[in-house]
């Protein structure tokens, strides 16, 4: 193993150097004279010295992270062609069925007219037929009287024909 000894040198104390720090030795460099990659650092003992520093890397640019597609969007995307195909199939079916539907609607209107005529005509014919068959009889009146005693008492009744 190869051992290398390092020697740390300090700078002399300038006029504005703090009094609580020990006096630096050696020549003082102006900040403009310090080469790139070298900075003035303060050691743990309070001594300030020049040292090579690692350049700080600029922060990496934020790379947009691909977000997962929500389940509702996948479902909607899968259902859209199915619904569109169903609507297209229904439209084609209606176009083929249109002549039959028109004929069926005309037949239904004929059936409705027949039912309406029967609902009005049959009672009129029956009334005319009864009056032509025999003499008219009077109407019968039935009267019923019911009596009961108490809430749960037995009820008795009489029926009278007039």
Short mmCIF file of C-alpha atoms in Angstrom, two decimals:
data_model
loop_
_atom_site.label_atom_id
_atom_site.label_comp_id
_atom_site.label_asym_id
_atom_site.label_seq_id
_atom_site.Cartn_x
_atom_site.Cartn_y
_atom_site.Cartn_z
CA UNK A 1 0.00 0.00 0.00
CA UNK A 2 1.36 3.40 -0.94
CA UNK A 3 0.97 6.16 1.64
CA UNK A 4 0.90 9.78 0.62
CA UNK A 5 1.22 12.59 3.08
CA UNK A 6 -0.72 15.77 2.49
CA UNK A 7 0.29 19.15 3.71
CA UNK A 8 -2.36 21.77 4.36
CA UNK A 9 -1.15 25.33 3.95
CA UNK A 10 -2.86 28.41 5.30
CA UNK A 11 -2.98 32.01 4.19
CA UNK A 12 -1.75 35.02 6.16
CA UNK A 13 -4.27 37.02 8.14
CA UNK A 14 -5.54 40.03 6.17
CA UNK A 15 -6.67 43.18 7.93
CA UNK A 16 -10.37 42.11 7.97
CA UNK A 17 -9.56 38.58 9.18
CA UNK A 18 -11.51 37.72 12.40
CA UNK A 19 -9.45 37.93 15.57
CA UNK A 20 -10.80 34.71 17.06
CA UNK A 21 -9.16 32.65 14.27
CA UNK A 22 -5.45 31.90 14.34
CA UNK A 23 -3.30 34.05 12.05
CA UNK A 24 -2.79 32.48 8.62
CA UNK A 25 0.69 32.04 7.29
CA UNK A 26 1.86 32.57 3.72
CA UNK A 27 0.72 34.93 1.00
CA UNK A 28 -2.93 35.90 0.62
CA UNK A 29 -4.67 35.25 -2.73
CA UNK A 30 -7.34 37.47 -4.09
CA UNK A 31 -10.65 35.74 -4.97
CA UNK A 32 -10.05 36.48 -8.66
CA UNK A 33 -6.72 34.58 -8.47
CA UNK A 34 -8.26 31.33 -7.21
CA UNK A 35 -8.30 28.77 -10.05
CA UNK A 36 -11.49 26.98 -11.08
CA UNK A 37 -12.33 23.96 -8.95
CA UNK A 38 -10.60 25.46 -5.89
CA UNK A 39 -12.51 27.12 -3.07
CA UNK A 40 -11.76 28.68 0.28
CA UNK A 41 -12.95 26.27 2.98
CA UNK A 42 -13.01 26.43 6.76
CA UNK A 43 -11.68 23.34 8.49
CA UNK A 44 -13.25 22.00 11.70
CA UNK A 45 -10.46 23.65 13.76
CA UNK A 46 -11.45 27.09 12.37
CA UNK A 47 -8.56 27.38 9.91
CA UNK A 48 -9.50 28.63 6.45
CA UNK A 49 -7.67 27.17 3.52
CA UNK A 50 -7.89 26.54 -0.21
CA UNK A 51 -9.13 23.11 -1.26
CA UNK A 52 -10.21 21.28 -4.38
CA UNK A 53 -13.94 20.68 -4.28
CA UNK A 54 -16.21 18.43 -6.25
CA UNK A 55 -18.37 20.44 -8.59
CA UNK A 56 -22.02 20.17 -7.69
CA UNK A 57 -23.92 18.57 -10.49
CA UNK A 58 -26.96 20.51 -11.64
CA UNK A 59 -30.16 18.75 -10.65
CA UNK A 60 -31.34 16.35 -13.28
CA UNK A 61 -34.32 17.64 -15.23
CA UNK A 62 -37.58 16.13 -14.14
CA UNK A 63 -38.61 13.40 -16.52
CA UNK A 64 -42.38 13.11 -16.78
CA UNK A 65 -43.50 9.75 -15.48
CA UNK A 66 -46.08 7.97 -17.57
CA UNK A 67 -49.31 7.71 -15.60
CA UNK A 68 -51.31 4.49 -15.85
CA UNK A 69 -54.55 4.70 -17.81
CA UNK A 70 -57.58 4.65 -15.46
CA UNK A 71 -59.85 1.60 -15.61
CA UNK A 72 -62.92 3.66 -16.55
CA UNK A 73 -61.07 5.05 -19.59
CA UNK A 74 -60.11 1.55 -20.74
CA UNK A 75 -63.69 0.33 -20.31
CA UNK A 76 -65.09 3.29 -22.20
CA UNK A 77 -62.59 2.83 -25.02
CA UNK A 78 -63.51 -0.84 -25.33
CA UNK A 79 -67.28 -0.22 -25.25
CA UNK A 80 -67.30 2.60 -27.82
CA UNK A 81 -66.89 0.43 -30.95
CA UNK A 82 -69.38 -2.10 -29.58
CA UNK A 83 -72.06 0.53 -29.02
CA UNK A 84 -71.35 2.11 -32.42
CA UNK A 85 -71.62 -1.29 -34.10
CA UNK A 86 -74.91 -1.99 -32.33
CA UNK A 87 -76.36 1.32 -33.48
CA UNK A 88 -75.23 0.64 -37.06
CA UNK A 89 -76.78 -2.85 -36.99
CA UNK A 90 -80.06 -1.41 -35.67
CA UNK A 91 -80.12 1.19 -38.43
CA UNK A 92 -79.55 -1.45 -41.11
CA UNK A 93 -82.26 -3.66 -39.61
CA UNK A 94 -84.76 -0.79 -39.55
CA UNK A 95 -83.99 0.07 -43.16
CA UNK A 96 -84.80 -3.53 -44.19
CA UNK A 97 -87.88 -3.67 -41.95
CA UNK A 98 -89.34 -0.28 -42.95
CA UNK A 99 -91.75 -1.55 -45.65
CA UNK A 100 -93.07 -4.27 -43.34
CA UNK A 101 -93.44 -1.82 -40.45
CA UNK A 102 -95.47 0.55 -42.64
CA UNK A 103 -97.78 -2.29 -43.70
CA UNK A 104 -98.07 -3.47 -40.09
CA UNK A 105 -98.99 0.01 -38.86
CA UNK A 106 -101.76 0.22 -41.48
CA UNK A 107 -103.06 -3.20 -40.40
CA UNK A 108 -103.01 -2.10 -36.74
CA UNK A 109 -105.02 1.04 -37.55
CA UNK A 110 -107.56 -1.16 -39.36
CA UNK A 111 -107.79 -3.41 -36.29
CA UNK A 112 -108.28 -0.39 -34.00
CA UNK A 113 -111.10 0.88 -36.23
CA UNK A 114 -112.76 -2.57 -36.16
CA UNK A 115 -112.54 -2.77 -32.35
CA UNK A 116 -113.96 0.75 -31.96
CA UNK A 117 -116.84 -0.06 -34.31
CA UNK A 118 -117.56 -3.28 -32.41
CA UNK A 119 -117.45 -1.51 -29.02
CA UNK A 120 -120.08 0.99 -30.19
CA UNK A 121 -122.11 -1.17 -32.59
CA UNK A 122 -122.65 -4.37 -30.57
CA UNK A 123 -124.47 -2.70 -27.61
CA UNK A 124 -126.64 -0.71 -30.04
CA UNK A 125 -127.57 -3.88 -31.93
CA UNK A 126 -128.32 -5.76 -28.70
CA UNK A 127 -130.58 -2.96 -27.46
CA UNK A 128 -132.42 -2.84 -30.77
CA UNK A 129 -132.74 -6.63 -30.77
CA UNK A 130 -134.22 -6.79 -27.27
CA UNK A 131 -136.84 -4.17 -27.99
CA UNK A 132 -137.91 -5.92 -31.19
CA UNK A 133 -138.18 -9.40 -29.61
CA UNK A 134 -140.70 -8.89 -26.81
CA UNK A 135 -142.61 -6.47 -24.59
CA UNK A 136 -140.75 -4.33 -22.15
CA UNK A 137 -140.72 -5.46 -18.60
CA UNK A 138 -140.33 -3.11 -15.67
CA UNK A 139 -137.09 -2.97 -13.79
CA UNK A 140 -136.75 -4.94 -10.56
CA UNK A 141 -135.74 -3.17 -7.34
CA UNK A 142 -134.11 -5.13 -4.55
CA UNK A 143 -133.88 -3.69 -1.03
CA UNK A 144 -131.70 -5.31 1.63
CA UNK A 145 -131.83 -4.41 5.33
CA UNK A 146 -129.01 -5.60 7.60
CA UNK A 147 -128.84 -5.16 11.36
CA UNK A 148 -126.13 -6.10 13.87
CA UNK A 149 -125.69 -5.52 17.62
CA UNK A 150 -122.24 -4.64 18.96
CA UNK A 151 -118.94 -4.51 17.23
CA UNK A 152 -118.58 -8.28 16.76
CA UNK A 153 -122.27 -9.21 16.98
CA UNK A 154 -124.08 -11.50 14.51
CA UNK A 155 -125.64 -9.68 11.57
CA UNK A 156 -129.22 -10.45 10.38
CA UNK A 157 -130.69 -9.24 7.10
CA UNK A 158 -133.84 -9.25 4.97
CA UNK A 159 -134.20 -8.97 1.20
CA UNK A 160 -137.28 -7.33 -0.35
CA UNK A 161 -138.18 -7.56 -4.07
CA UNK A 162 -140.33 -4.75 -5.54
#
